[in-house]
Short mmCIF file of C-alpha atoms in Angstrom, two decimals:
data_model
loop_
_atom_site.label_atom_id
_atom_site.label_comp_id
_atom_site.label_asym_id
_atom_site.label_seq_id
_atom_site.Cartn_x
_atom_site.Cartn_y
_atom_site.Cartn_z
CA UNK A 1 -11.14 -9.69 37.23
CA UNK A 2 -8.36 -8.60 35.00
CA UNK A 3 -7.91 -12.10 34.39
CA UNK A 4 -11.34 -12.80 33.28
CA UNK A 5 -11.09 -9.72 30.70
CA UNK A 6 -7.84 -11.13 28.83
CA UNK A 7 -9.67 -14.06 28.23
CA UNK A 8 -12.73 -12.56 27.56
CA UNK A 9 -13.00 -11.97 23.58
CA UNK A 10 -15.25 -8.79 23.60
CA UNK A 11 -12.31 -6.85 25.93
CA UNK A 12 -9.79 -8.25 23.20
CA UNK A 13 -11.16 -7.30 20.12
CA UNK A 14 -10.48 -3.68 18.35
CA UNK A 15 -13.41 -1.93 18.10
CA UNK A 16 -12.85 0.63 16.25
CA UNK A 17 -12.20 -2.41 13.26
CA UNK A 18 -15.76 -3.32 14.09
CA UNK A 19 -17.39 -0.06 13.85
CA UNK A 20 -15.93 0.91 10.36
CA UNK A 21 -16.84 -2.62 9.13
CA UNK A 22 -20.44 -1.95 10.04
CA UNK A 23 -20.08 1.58 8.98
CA UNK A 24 -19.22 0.45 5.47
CA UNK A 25 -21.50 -2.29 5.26
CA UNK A 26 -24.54 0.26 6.39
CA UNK A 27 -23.09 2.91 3.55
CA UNK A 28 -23.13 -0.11 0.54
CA UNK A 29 -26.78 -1.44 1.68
CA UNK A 30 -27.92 2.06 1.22
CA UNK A 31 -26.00 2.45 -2.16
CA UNK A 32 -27.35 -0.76 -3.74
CA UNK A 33 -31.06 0.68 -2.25
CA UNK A 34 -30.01 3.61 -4.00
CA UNK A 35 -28.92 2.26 -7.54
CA UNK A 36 -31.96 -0.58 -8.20
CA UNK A 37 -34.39 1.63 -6.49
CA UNK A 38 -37.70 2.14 -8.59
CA UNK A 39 -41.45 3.84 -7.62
CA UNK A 40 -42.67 1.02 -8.10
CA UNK A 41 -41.13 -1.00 -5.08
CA UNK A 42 -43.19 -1.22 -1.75
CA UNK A 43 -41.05 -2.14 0.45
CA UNK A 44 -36.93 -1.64 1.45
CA UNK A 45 -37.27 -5.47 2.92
CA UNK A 46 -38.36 -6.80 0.02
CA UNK A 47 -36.45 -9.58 -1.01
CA UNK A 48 -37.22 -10.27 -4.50
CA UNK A 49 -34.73 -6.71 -5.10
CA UNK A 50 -31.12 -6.83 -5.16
CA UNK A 51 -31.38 -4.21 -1.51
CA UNK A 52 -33.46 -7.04 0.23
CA UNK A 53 -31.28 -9.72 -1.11
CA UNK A 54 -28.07 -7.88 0.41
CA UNK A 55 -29.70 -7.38 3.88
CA UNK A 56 -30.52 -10.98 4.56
CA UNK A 57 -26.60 -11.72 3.36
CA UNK A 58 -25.42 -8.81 5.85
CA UNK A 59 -27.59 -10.27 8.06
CA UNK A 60 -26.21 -14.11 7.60
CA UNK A 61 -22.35 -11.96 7.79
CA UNK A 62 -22.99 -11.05 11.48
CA UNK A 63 -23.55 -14.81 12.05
CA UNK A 64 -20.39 -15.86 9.97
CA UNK A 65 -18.58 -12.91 12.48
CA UNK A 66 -20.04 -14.65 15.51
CA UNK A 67 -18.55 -18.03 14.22
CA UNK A 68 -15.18 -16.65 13.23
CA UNK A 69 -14.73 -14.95 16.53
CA UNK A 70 -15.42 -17.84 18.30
CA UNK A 71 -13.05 -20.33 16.63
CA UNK A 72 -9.73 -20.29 18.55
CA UNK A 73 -6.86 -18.36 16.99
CA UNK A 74 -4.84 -21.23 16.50
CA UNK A 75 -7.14 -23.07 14.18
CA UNK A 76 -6.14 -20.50 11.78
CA UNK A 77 -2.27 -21.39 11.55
CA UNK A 78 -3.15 -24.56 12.19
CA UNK A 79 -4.82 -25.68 9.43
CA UNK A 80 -3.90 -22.62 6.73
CA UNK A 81 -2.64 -25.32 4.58
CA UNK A 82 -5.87 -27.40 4.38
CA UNK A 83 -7.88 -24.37 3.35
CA UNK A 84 -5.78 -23.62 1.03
CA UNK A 85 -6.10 -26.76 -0.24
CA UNK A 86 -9.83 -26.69 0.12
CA UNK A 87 -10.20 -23.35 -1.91
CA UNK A 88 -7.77 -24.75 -4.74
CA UNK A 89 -10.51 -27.58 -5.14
CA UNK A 90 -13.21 -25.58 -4.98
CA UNK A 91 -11.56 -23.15 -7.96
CA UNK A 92 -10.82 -27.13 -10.03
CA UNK A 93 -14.59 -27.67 -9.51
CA UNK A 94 -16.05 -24.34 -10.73
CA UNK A 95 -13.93 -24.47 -13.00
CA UNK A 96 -15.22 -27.72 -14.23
CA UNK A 97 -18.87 -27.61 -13.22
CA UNK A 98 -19.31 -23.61 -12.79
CA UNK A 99 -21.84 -21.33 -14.87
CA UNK A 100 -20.57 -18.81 -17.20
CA UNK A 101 -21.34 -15.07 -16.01
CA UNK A 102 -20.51 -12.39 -18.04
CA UNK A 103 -17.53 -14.41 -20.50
CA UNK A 104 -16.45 -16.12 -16.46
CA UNK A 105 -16.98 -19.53 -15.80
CA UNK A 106 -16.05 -18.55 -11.66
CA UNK A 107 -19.67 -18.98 -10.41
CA UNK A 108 -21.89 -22.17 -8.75
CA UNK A 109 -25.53 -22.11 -9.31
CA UNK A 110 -27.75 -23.52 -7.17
CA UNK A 111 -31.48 -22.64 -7.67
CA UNK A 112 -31.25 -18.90 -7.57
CA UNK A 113 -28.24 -18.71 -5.09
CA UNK A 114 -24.77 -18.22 -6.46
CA UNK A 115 -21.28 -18.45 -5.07
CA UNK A 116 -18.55 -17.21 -6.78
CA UNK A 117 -15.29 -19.56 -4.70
CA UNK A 118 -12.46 -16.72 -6.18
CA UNK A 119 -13.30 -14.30 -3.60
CA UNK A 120 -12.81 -17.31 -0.45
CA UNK A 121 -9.47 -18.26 -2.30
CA UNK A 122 -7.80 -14.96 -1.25
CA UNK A 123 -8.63 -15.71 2.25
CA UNK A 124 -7.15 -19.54 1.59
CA UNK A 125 -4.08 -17.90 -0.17
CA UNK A 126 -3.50 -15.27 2.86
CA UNK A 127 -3.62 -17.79 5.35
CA UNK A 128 -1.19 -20.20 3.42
CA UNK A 129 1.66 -17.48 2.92
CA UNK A 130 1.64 -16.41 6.34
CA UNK A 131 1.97 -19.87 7.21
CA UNK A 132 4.90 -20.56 5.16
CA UNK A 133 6.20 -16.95 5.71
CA UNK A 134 6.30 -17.22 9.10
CA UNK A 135 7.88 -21.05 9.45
CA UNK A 136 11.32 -20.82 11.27
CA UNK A 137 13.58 -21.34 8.88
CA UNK A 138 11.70 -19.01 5.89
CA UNK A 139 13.77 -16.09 4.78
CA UNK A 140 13.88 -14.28 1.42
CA UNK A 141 17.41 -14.79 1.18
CA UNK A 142 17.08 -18.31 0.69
CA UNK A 143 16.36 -17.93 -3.51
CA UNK A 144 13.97 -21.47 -3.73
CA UNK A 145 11.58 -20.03 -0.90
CA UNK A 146 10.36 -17.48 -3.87
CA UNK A 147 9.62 -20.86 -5.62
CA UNK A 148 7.13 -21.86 -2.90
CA UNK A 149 5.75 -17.99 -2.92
CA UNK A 150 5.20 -18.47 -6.47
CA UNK A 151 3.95 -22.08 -6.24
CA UNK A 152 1.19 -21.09 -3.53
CA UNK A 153 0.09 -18.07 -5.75
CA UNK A 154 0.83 -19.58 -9.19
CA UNK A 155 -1.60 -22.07 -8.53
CA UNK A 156 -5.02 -20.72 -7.94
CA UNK A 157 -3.86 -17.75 -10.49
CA UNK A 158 -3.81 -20.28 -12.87
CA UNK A 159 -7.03 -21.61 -12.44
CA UNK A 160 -8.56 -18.24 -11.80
CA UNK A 161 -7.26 -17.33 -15.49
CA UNK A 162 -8.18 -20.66 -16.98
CA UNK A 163 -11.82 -19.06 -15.40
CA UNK A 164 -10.97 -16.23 -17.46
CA UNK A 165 -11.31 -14.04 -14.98
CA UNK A 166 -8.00 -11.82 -15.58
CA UNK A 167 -9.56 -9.19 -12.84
CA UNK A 168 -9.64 -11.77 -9.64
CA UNK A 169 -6.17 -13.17 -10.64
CA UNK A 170 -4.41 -9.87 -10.43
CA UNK A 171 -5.68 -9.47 -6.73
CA UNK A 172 -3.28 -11.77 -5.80
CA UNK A 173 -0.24 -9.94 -7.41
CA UNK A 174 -1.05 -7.41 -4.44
CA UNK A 175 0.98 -9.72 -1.92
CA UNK A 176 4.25 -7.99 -3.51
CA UNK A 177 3.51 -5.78 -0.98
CA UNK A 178 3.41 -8.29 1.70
CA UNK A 179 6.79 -9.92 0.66
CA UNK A 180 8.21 -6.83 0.36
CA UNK A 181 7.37 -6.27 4.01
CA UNK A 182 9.14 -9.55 5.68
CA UNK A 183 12.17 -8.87 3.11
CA UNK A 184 12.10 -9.49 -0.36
CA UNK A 185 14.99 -8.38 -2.06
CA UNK A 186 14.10 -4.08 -2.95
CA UNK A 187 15.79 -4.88 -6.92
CA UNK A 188 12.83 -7.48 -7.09
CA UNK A 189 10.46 -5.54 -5.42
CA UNK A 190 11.31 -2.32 -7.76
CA UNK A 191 11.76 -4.42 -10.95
CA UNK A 192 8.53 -5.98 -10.68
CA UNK A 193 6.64 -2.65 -10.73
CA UNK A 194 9.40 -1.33 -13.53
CA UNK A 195 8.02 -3.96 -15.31
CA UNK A 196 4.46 -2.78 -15.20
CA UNK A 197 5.20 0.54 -16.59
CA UNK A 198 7.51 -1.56 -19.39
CA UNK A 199 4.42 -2.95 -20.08
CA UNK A 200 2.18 -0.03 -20.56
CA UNK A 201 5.02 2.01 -22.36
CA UNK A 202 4.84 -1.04 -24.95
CA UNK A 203 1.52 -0.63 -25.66
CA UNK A 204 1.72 3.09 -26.30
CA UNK A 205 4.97 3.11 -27.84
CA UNK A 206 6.22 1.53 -31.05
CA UNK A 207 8.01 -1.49 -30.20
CA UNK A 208 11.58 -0.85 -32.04
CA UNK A 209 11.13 2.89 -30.81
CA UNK A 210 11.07 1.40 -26.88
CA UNK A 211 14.14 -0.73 -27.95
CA UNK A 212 16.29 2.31 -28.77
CA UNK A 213 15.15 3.56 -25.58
CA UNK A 214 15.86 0.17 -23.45
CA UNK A 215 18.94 0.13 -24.72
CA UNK A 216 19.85 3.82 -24.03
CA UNK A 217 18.85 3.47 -20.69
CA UNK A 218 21.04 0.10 -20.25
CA UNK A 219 23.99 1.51 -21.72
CA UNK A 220 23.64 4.81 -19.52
CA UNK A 221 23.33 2.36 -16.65
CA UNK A 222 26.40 0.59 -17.71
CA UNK A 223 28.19 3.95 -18.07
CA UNK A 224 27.09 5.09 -14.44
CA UNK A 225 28.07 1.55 -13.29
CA UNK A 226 31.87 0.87 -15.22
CA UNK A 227 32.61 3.81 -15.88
CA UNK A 228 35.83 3.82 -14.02
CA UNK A 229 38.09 2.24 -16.73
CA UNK A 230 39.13 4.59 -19.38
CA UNK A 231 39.06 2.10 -22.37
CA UNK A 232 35.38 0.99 -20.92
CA UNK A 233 34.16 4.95 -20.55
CA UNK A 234 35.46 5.78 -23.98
CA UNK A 235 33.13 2.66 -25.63
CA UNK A 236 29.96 3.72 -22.78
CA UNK A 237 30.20 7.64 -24.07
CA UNK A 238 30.18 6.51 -27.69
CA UNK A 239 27.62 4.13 -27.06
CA UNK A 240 25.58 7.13 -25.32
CA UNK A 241 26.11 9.37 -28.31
CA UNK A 242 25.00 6.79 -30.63
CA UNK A 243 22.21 5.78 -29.14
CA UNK A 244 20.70 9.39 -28.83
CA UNK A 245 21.27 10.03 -32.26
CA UNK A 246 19.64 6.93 -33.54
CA UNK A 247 16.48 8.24 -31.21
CA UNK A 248 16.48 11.69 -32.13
CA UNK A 249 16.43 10.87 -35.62
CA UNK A 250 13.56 8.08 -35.15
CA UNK A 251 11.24 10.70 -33.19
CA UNK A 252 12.08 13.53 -35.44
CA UNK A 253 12.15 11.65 -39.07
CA UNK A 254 9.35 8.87 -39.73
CA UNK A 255 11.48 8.42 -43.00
CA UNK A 256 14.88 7.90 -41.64
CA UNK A 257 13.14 5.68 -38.65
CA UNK A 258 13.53 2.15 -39.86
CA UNK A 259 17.01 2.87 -40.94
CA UNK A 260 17.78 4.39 -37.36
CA UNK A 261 16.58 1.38 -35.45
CA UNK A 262 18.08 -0.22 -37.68
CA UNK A 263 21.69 0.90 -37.36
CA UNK A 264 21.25 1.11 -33.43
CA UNK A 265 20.35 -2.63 -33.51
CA UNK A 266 23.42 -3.49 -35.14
CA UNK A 267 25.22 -0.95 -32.90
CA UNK A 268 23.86 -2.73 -29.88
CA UNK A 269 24.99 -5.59 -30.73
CA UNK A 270 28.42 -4.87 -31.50
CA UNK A 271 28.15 -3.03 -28.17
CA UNK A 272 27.26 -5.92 -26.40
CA UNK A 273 30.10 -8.19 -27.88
CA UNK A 274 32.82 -5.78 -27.16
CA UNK A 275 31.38 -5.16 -23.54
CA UNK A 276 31.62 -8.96 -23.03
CA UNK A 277 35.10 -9.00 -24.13
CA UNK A 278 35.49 -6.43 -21.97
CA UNK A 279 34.06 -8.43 -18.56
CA UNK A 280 36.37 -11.44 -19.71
CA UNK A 281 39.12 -8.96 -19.03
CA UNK A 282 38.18 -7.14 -16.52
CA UNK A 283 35.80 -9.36 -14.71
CA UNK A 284 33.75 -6.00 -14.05
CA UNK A 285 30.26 -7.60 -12.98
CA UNK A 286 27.81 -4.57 -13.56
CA UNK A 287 28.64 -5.20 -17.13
CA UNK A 288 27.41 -8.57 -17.32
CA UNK A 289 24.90 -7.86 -15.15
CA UNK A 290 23.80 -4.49 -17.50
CA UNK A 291 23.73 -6.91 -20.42
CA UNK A 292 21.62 -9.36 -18.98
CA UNK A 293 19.09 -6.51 -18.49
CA UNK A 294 19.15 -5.19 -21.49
CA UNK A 295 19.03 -8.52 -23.10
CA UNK A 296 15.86 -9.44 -20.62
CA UNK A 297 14.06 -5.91 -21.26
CA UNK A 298 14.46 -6.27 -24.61
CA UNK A 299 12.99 -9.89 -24.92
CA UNK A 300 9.76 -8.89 -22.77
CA UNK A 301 9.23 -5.81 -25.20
CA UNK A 302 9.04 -8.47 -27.77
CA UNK A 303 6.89 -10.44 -25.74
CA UNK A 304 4.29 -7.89 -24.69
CA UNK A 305 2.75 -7.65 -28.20
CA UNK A 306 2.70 -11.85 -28.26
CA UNK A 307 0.78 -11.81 -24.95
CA UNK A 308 -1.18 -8.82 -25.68
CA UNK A 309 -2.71 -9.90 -28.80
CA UNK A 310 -2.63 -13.70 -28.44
CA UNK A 311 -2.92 -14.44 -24.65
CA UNK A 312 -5.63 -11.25 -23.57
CA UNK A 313 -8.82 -12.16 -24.71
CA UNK A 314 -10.59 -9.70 -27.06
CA UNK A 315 -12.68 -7.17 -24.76
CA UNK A 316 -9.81 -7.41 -22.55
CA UNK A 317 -7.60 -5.65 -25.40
CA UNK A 318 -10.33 -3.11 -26.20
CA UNK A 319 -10.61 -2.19 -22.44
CA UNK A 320 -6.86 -1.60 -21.95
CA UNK A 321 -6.82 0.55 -25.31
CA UNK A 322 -9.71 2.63 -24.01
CA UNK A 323 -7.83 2.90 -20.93
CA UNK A 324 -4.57 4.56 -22.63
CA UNK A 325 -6.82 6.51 -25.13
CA UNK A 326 -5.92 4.67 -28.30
CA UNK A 327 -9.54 3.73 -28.94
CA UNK A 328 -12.44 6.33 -27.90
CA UNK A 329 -15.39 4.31 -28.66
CA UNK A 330 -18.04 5.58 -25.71
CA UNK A 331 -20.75 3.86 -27.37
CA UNK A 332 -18.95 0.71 -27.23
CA UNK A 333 -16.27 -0.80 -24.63
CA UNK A 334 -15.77 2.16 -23.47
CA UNK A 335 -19.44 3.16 -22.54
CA UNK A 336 -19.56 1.50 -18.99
CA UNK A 337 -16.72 4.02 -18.18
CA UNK A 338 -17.85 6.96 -19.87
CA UNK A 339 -21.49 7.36 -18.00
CA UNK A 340 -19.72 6.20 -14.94
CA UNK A 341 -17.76 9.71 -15.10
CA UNK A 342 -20.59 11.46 -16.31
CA UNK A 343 -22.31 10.36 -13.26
CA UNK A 344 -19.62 11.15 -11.11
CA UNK A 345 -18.93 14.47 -12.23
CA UNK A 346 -22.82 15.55 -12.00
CA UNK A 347 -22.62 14.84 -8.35
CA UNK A 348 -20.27 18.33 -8.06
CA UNK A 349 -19.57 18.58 -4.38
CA UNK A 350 -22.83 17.86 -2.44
CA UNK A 351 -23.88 15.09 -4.58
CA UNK A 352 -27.88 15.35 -6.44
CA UNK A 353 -29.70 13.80 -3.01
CA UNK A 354 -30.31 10.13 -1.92
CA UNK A 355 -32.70 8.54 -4.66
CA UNK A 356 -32.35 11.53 -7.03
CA UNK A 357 -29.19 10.63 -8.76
CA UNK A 358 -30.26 10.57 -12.82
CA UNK A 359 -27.51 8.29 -14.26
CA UNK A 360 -28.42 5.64 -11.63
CA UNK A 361 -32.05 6.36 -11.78
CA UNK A 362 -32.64 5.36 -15.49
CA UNK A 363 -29.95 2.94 -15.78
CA UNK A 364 -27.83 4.36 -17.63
CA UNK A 365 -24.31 3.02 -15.65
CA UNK A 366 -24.67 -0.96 -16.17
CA UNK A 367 -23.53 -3.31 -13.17
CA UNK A 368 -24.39 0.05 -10.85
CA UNK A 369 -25.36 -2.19 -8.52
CA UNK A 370 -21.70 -4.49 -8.17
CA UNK A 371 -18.65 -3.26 -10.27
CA UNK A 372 -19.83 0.76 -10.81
CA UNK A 373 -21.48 0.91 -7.13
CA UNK A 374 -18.74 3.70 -6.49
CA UNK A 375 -20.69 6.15 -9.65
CA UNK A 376 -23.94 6.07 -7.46
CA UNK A 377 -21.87 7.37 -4.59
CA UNK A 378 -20.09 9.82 -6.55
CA UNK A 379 -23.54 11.27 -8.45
CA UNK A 380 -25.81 11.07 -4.96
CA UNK A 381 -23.26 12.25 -2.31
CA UNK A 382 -20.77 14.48 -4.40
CA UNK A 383 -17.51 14.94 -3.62
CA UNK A 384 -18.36 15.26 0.44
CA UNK A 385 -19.84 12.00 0.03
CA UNK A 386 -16.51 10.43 -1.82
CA UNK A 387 -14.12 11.67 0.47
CA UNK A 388 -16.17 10.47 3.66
CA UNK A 389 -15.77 6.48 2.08
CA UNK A 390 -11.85 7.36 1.36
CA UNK A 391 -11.39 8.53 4.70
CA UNK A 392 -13.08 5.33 6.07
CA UNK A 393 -11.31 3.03 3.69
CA UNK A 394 -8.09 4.75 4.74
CA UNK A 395 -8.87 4.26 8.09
CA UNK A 396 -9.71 0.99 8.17
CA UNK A 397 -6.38 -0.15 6.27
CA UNK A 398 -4.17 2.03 8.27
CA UNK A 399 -5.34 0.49 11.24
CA UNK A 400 -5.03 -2.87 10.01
CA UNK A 401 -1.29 -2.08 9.16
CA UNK A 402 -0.66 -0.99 12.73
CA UNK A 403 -2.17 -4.00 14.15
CA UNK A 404 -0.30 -5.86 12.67
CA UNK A 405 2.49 -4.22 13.67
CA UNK A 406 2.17 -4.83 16.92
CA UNK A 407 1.78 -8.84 17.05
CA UNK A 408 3.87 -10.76 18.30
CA UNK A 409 3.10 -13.47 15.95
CA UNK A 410 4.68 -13.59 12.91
CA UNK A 411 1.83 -15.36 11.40
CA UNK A 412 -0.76 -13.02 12.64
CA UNK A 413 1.79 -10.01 11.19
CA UNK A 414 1.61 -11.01 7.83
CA UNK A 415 -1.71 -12.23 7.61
CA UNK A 416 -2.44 -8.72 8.13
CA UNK A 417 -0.93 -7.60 5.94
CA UNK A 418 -2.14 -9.34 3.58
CA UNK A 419 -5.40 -7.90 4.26
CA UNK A 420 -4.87 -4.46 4.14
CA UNK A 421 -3.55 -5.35 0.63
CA UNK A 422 -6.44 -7.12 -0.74
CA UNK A 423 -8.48 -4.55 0.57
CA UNK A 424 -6.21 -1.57 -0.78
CA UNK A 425 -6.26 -3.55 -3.94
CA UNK A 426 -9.80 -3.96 -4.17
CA UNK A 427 -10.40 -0.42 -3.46
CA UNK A 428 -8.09 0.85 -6.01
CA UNK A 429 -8.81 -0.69 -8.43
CA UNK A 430 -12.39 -0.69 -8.42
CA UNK A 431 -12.49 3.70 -8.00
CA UNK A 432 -9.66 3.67 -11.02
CA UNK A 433 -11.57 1.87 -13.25
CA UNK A 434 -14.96 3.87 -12.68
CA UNK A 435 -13.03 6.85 -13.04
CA UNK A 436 -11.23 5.43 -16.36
CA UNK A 437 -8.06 5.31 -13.88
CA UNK A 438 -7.61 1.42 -14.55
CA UNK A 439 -9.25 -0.97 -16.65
CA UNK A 440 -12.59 -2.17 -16.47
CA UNK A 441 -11.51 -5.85 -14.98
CA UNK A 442 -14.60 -6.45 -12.89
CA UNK A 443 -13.39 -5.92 -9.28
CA UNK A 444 -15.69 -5.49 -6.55
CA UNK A 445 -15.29 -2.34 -4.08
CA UNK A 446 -15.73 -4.52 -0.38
CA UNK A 447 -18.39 -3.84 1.17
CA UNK A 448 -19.98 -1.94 -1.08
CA UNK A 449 -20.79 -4.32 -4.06
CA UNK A 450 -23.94 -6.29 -4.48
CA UNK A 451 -23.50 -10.19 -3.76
CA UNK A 452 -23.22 -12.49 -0.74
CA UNK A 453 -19.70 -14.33 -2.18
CA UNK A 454 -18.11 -10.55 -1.70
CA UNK A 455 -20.00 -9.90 1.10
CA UNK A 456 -19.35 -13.10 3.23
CA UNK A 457 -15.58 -13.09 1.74
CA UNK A 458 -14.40 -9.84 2.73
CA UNK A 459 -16.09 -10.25 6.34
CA UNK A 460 -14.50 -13.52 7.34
CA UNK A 461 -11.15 -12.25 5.70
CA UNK A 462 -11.63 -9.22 7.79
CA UNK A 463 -12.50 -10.65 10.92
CA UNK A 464 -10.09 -13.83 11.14
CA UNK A 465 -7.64 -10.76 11.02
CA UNK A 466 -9.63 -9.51 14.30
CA UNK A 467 -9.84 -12.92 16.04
CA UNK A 468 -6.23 -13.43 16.07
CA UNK A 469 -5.46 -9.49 16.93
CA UNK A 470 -7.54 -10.26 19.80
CA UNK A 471 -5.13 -12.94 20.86
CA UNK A 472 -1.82 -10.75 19.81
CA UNK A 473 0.62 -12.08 22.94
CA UNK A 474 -0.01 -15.36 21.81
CA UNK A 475 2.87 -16.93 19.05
CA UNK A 476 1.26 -19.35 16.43
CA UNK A 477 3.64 -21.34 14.22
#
């Protein structure tokens, strides 16, 4: 008998997963009911609304769970490769033959059913970096296996951008976190988010401002690092000096500015010539390898402002400037985001009552029913109702983390992982952006958002995660 129930999926599988998926799934049908609800409907079935619509695709999910559970685990590993493969064509072909939604060209039309293939190529891409992540001879020590990282996520990224869908292609920068877990190197790990805030800090910052700065910091670095040497401390401390003066001065006097910037220019780079002398001689490598950073943080300051105003398309820009309060147009791009918080905050702590929510009632949130789903929450359940979807969310991705924890497959380890980052992602995102936290960049909140692609996505990425949990004591390679 205890034989029968290892084998036997439904004494396997973690229930608790289940119940918060259908939990959540239960909570967004009654949201979307709640957002395109009008007097005039007659029925909750009916499927010519967006609510009826989403119950027949929940409905078609349960069968997608039934078919998932039963594959065996090892199909999975097995063939991660040829999915990914699979969902790389399928972004080539929508990105060929696709229909342009909302400035994307990342959906397939077919009669009045639509399938949008970015949200299936996370699964593909999850699957194919645990596969290679968990091959026998993969270790982030080895510097070219960060080639075939990047390879396997430069690739649909590409195409997902060529879509220009900038939103979908940053999901997949959320497998940092995945990396980071099976041992990516921690100066990567912390440069890469260093460079986010580089980023941002370029945008709100005057660019040869930031470069006094960068190069203050470098030099301090350099200090902390060689400062051993006399003759090398002497040049760091005057070096320190200078470079606070020059930024004092630029803060404090917009007329002695360009002359302070430029002097500390010039001063850098006398700075950096005598500090390579100075590694010739003393072979000291922090000072080389000081000077390389500075000399790479300065060139992506530069760069920002090239990508920024010739790479990011146009409501792209005006999103991220509403989003670091250089523009405050609320009848413009930054409308969506300004009702959204407006509907929030009316909710107050109780929320206004299911079907009595005002914003949401007479449209004045657009995409309430997909992107902003999270403002009909906040306006109809209040703050209680907020912090009982966190909790769940939370929940559900903690969980998943100690799952896959305890596997003894590598493969099934960090395929977990990967899903509790997508999902944290998704989740994120999509509450910072109605909140005017991130920028509007059209993510869905799982579960919650109208549309089957999301929907069907998020369940079979979910569930594949279940499947092979279920069969934890096995190894796949």
């Amino acid at each position: 008998m205890q034989q029968g129930r290892r084998n036997n999926i439904l004494f396997n599988i973690d229930w608790v997963i289940v119940i918060l998926y259908l939990a959540l799934v239960f909570m967004g049908w009654i949201n979307i009911y709640s957002a395109v609800y009008d007097d005039t409907h007659q029925s909750i079935l009916d499927t010519s609304c967006q609510y009826g619509k989403q119950l027949i695709w929940i409905g078609a999910a349960i069968g997608v769970i039934i078919i998932v559970l039963l594959i065996d685990s090892k199909f999975y590993s097995t063939f991660a490769y040829v999915m990914y493969v699979l969902g790389c064509l399928l972004l080539l072909s929508v990105l060929l033959f696709g229909k342009e939604v909302n400035g994307a060209k990342s959906w397939f039309e077919i009669g009045t059913f639509r399938m949008q293939p970015v949200e299936f190529a996370k699964i593909a891409v999850c699957l194919a970096l645990a596969r290679l992540m968990s091959s026998e001879n993969f270790s982030f020590k080895v510097v070219r296996n960060y080639m075939y990282v990047g390879i396997i996520l430069g690739i649909p990224m590409l195409m997902i951008l060529l879509q220009n869908d900038t939103g979908s292609a940053l999901v997949f920068c959320t497998f940092i976190f995945v990396m980071f877990r099976e041992g990516m190197n921690k100066v990567l790990f912390v440069s890469a988010f260093a460079l986010i805030f580089l980023f941002i800090f370029a945008l709100l910052v005057e660019t040869s401002l930031l470069m006094l700065i960068v190069g203050l910091i470098c030099v301090i670095g350099m200090t902390m690092l060689c400062g051993r040497n006399k003759y090398t401390r002497i040049v760091l401390y005057s070096a320190v000096a200078y470079s606070l003066v020059a930024v004092v001065l630029c803060i404090l006097s917009p007329e002695l500015a360009e002359k302070s910037i430029n002097f500390a220019m010039i001063g850098y780079g006398a700075i950096s010539l005598l500090m390579l002398v100075m590694f010739f001689i003393s072979k000291m490598k922090p000072i080389l390898f000081a000077m390389i950073l500075m000399i790479g943080m300065g060139g992506f300051v530069y760069s920002v402002d090239y990508i920024f105003n010739n790479v990011l398309q146009e409501h792209q820009r005006s999103r991220i400037m509403d989003l670091l309060g250089k523009n405050d147009d609320v009848l413009g791009t930054g409308y969506n985001v300004h009702q959204s918080k407006i509907a929030i905050g009316s909710g107050g702590m109780l929320g206004k009552g299911f079907l009595h929510g005002t914003q949401t009632k007479y449209k004045f949130v657009p995409e309430q029913s997909t992107d902003f789903i999270f403002c009909t929450i906040g306006e109809e359940w209040g703050l209680l109702g907020i912090t009982v979807i966190l909790v769940l969310f939370g929940i559900l991705i903690v969980r998943i983390i100690n799952k896959a924890e305890r596997q003894r497959s590598v493969f099934s380890r960090i395929y977990g992982y990967g899903v509790a980052s997508i999902l944290f992602f998704h989740v994120a995102i999509n509450i910072g952006m109605t909140i005017g936290l991130a920028p509007v960049v059209g993510i869905p909140l799982p579960f919650f958002s109208y549309g089957g692609s999301s929907l069907w996505a998020f369940t079979i990425l979910l569930f594949i995660f279940v499947r092979l949990d279920a069969d934890r004591l096995q190894v796949f390679r």
